[in-house]
Coordinates of C-alpha atoms and ligand atoms in Angstrom, one line a residue:
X1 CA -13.6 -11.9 -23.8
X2 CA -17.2 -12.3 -22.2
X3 CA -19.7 -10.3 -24.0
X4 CA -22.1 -10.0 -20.9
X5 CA -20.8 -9.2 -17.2
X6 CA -19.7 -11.5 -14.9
X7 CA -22.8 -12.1 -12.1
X8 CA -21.3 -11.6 -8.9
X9 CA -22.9 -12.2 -5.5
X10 CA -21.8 -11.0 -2.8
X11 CA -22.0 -12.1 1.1
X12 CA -20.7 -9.1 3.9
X13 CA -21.6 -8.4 7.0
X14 CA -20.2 -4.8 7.9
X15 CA -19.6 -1.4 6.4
X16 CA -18.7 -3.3 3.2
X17 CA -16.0 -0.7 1.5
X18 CA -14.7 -3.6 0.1
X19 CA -18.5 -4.2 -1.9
X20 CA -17.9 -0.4 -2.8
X21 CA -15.2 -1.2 -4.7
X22 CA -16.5 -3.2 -6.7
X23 CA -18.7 -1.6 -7.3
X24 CA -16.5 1.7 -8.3
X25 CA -14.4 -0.6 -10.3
X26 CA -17.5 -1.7 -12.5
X27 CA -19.3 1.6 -12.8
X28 CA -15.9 3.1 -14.0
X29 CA -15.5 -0.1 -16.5
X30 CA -12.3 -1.4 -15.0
X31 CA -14.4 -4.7 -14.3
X32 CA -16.4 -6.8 -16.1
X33 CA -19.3 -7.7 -13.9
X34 CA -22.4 -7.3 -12.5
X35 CA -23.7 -7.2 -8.6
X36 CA -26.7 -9.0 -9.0
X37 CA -27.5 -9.7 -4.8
X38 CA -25.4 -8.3 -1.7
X39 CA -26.8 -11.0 1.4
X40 CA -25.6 -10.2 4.8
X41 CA -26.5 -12.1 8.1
X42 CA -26.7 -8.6 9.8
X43 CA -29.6 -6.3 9.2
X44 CA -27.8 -3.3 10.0
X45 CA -24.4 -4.0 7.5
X46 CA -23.6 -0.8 6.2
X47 CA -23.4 -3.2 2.9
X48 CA -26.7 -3.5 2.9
X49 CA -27.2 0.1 1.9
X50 CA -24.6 0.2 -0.6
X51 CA -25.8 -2.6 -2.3
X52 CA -29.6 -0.8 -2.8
X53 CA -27.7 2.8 -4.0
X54 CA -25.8 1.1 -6.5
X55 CA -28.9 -1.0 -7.3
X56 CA -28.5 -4.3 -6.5
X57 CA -30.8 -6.7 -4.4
X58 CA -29.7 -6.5 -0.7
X59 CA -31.1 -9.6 1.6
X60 CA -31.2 -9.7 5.3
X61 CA -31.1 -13.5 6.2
X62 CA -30.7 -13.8 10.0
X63 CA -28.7 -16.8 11.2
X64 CA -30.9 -17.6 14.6
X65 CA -34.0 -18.2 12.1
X66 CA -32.1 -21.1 10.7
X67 CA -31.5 -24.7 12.8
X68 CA -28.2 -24.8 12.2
X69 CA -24.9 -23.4 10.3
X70 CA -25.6 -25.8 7.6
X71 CA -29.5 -24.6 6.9
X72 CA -28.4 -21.1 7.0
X73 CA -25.8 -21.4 4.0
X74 CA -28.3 -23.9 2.3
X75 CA -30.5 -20.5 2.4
X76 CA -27.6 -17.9 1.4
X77 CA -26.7 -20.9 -1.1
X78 CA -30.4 -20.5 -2.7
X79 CA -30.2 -16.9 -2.6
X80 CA -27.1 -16.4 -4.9
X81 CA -28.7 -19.4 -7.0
X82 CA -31.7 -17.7 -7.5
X83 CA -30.0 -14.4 -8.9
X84 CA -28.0 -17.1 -11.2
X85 CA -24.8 -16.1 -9.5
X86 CA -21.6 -17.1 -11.2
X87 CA -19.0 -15.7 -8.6
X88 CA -19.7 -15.8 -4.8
X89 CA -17.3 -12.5 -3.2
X90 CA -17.1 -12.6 0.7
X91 CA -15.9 -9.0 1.8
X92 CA -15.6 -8.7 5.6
X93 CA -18.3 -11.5 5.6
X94 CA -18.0 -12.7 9.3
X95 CA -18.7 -16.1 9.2
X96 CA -17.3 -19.1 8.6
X97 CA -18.8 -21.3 5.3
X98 CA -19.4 -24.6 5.8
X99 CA -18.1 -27.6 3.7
X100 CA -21.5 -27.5 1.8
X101 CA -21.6 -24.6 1.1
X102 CA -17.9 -24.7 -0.5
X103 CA -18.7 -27.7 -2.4
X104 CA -21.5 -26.1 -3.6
X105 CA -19.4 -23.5 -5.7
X106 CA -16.1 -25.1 -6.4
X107 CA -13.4 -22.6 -7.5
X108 CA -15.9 -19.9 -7.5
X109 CA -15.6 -17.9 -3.6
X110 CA -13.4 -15.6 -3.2
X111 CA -12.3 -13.8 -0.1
X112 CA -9.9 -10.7 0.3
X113 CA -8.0 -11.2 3.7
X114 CA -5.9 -8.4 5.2
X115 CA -2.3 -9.8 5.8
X116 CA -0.4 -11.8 3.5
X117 CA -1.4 -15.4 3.4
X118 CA -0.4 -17.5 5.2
X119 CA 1.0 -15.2 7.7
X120 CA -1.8 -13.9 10.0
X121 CA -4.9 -16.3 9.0
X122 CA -8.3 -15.6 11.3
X123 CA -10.0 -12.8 12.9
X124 CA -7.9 -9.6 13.5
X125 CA -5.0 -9.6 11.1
X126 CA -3.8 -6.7 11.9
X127 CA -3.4 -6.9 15.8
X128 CA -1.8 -10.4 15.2
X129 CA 0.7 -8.7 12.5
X130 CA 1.9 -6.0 14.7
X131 CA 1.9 -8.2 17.8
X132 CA 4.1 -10.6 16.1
X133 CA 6.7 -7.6 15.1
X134 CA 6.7 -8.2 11.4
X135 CA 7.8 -5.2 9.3
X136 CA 5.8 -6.2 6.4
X137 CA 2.3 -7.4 5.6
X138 CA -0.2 -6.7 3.0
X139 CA -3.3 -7.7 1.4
X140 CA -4.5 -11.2 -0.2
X141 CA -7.5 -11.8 -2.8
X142 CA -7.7 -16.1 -2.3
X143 CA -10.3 -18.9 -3.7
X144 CA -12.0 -20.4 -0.4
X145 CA -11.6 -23.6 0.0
X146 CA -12.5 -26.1 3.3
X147 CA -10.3 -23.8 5.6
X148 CA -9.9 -20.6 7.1
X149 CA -8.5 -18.5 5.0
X150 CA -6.2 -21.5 3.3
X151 CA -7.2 -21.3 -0.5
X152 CA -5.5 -20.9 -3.3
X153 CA -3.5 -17.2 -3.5
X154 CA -4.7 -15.1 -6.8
X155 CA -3.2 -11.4 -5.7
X156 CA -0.9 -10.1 -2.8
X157 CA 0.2 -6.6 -2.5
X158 CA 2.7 -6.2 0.5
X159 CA 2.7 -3.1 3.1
X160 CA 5.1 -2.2 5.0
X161 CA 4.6 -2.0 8.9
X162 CA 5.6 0.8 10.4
X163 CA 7.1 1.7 14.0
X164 CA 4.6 3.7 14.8
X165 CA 1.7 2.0 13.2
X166 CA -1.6 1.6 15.6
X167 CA -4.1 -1.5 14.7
X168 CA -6.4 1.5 12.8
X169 CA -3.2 3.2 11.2
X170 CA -2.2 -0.2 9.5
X171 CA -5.5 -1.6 8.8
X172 CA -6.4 1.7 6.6
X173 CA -3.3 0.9 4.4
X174 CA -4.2 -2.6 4.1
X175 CA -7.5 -1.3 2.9
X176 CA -6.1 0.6 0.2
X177 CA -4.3 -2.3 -1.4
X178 CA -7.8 -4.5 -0.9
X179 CA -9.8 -2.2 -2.7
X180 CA -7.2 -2.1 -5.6
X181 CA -7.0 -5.7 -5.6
X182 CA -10.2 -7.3 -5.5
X183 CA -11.4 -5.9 -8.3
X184 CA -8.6 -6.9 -10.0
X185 CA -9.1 -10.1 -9.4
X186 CA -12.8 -10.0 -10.0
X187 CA -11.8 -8.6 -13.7
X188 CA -9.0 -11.7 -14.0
X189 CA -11.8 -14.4 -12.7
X190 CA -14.5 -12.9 -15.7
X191 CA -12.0 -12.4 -18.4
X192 CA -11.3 -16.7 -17.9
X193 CA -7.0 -15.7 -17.2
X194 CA -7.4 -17.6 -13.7
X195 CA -6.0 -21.3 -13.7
X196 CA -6.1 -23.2 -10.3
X197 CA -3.9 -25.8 -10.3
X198 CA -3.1 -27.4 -6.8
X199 CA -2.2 -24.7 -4.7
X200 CA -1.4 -22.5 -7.4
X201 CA -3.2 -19.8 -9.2
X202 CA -1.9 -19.1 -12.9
X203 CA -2.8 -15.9 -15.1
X204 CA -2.6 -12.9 -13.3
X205 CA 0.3 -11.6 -15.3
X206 CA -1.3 -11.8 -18.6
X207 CA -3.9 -8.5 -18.3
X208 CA -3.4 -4.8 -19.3
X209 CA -1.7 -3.7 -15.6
X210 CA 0.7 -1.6 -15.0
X211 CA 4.3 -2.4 -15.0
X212 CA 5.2 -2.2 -11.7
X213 CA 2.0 -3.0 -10.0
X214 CA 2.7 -4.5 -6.3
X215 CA -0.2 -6.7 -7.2
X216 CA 1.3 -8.4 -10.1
X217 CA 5.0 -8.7 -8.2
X218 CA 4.3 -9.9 -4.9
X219 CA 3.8 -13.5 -4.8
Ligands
GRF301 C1 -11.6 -6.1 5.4 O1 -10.4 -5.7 6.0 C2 -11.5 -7.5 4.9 O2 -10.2 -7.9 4.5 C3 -11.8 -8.3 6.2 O3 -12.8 -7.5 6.8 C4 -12.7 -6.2 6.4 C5 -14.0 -5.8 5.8 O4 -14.1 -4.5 5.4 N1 -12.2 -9.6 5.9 P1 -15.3 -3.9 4.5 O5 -16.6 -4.4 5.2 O6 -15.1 -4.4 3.2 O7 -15.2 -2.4 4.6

C-alpha cells in the first residue's frame, strides 16, 4: 500500500460530475489520491469551479492559442508535468489526444465512457445505444491508448435499457454507475492491483468490494 496519495490530473471540459466524484470518493477516504490540477480547454467548464472548491489548481488552456492539436497537448502535457502528475483522468474531456500525448503517459490515461466498450465507441453513447435497440448497456472505466475509446477495459457495470428510456433518462443511470466506478478504478490503479497485459486488465477482483458488485462481475 502507498503511504502518500496517488497525484491525479485531471483534463474535462464540461460540468465535470464525473471530477466530483472523485473527488467525493477521496474526501470520504474510499480513494487513495490526490487532485493536484483540473485543465480544461473550455473557460466556462463547470469543472473548472469544482476543481477550485475542492482546492485543486484549475487551468484554462484555450486550444485556438496553440498552432496545432499537437502544441496544445504538448501544453496540457507540461501542465500535468509540472504538478508531478502520476495519473492523467479524462472525465467528459471533449477532445481527442494525440499520439504524443499518449506516448507521453503510457498505461497511465484513463477515460470513463458511457456504454459498454466496444459497443457504442464515440460521441453520444447514449443516442447510438437506444437507436441501435439494445436492451442493455452500461458504463466502462478504460486505459487510453492510440484510439477512440479502444483501450484496455479495467471496470464495466451494465444497465439495462428500458422501453421507455429517453437519451436524458438513460444517460442519468449510466451516470450513476460512472461515478461508482471511476473511483474505483482510481483506488485499484494507486493501490498497484492493475496489470495490463495485451488487451487485458488483471486485478480488479482482488480489493475489499462488495460481493456482488456489478463492477466486479461484468466483464
Ligand atoms: C460522461 O457521461 C462521460 O462518460 C462522458 O462525458 C460525460 C461527462 O460528464 N465522456 P461529466 O462532465 O463528468 O459530468
Amino acid at each position: 500500500m502507498r503511504s502518500v496519495p496517488l497525484v491525479l490530473g485531471v483534463l474535462a471540459s464540461g460540468r465535470g460530475s464525473n471530477l466530483q466524484a472523485i473527488l467525493d470518493a477521496i474526501e470520504a477516504g474510499r480513494c487513495p489520491a490526490r487532485v493536484a490540477v483540473v485543465v480544461s480547454d473550455r473557460k466556462d467548464a463547470l469543472a473548472l469551479d469544482r476543481a477550485r472548491r475542492a482546492g485543486a489548481s484549475a487551468v484554462h488552456l484555450d486550444p485556438k492559442a496553440y498552432p496545432d492539436r499537437v502544441a496544445f497537448d504538448e501544453a496540457v502535457a507540461e501542465v500535468l508535468d509540472q504538478y508531478a502528475t502520476e495519473l492523467v483522468c479524462l472525465a467528459g474531456y471533449m477532445r481527442v489526444l494525440t499520439i504524443e500525448f499518449v506516448r507521453r503517459f503510457p498505461g497511465r490515461i484513463l477515460n470513463v465512457h458511457p456504454a459498454l466498450l466496444p459497443a457504442f465507441p464515440g460521441l453520444h453513447a447514449q443516442r447510438q445505444a437506444l437507436e441501435h435497440g439494445v436492451k442493455v448497456t452500461g458504463a466502462t472505466v478504460h486505459f487510453v491508448d492510440d484510439g477512440v475509446d479502444t483501450g484496455p477495459i479495467v471496470l464495466q457495470s451494465a444497465v439495462p435499457v428500458r422501453d421507455d428510456d429517453t437519451e436524458e433518462t438513460l444517460a442519468a443511470r449510466i451516470l450513476v454507475e460512472e461515478h461508482r466506478l471511476y473511483p474505483e478504478a482510481i483506488r485499484l490503479y494507486a493501490e498497484g492491483r492493475l496489470r495490463i497485459e495485451g488487451r487485458r486488465v488483471s486485478g480488479r477482483g482482488e480489493g475489499p468490494g462488495r460481493p456482488g458488485d456489478p463492477g466486479r462481475e461484468a466483464t
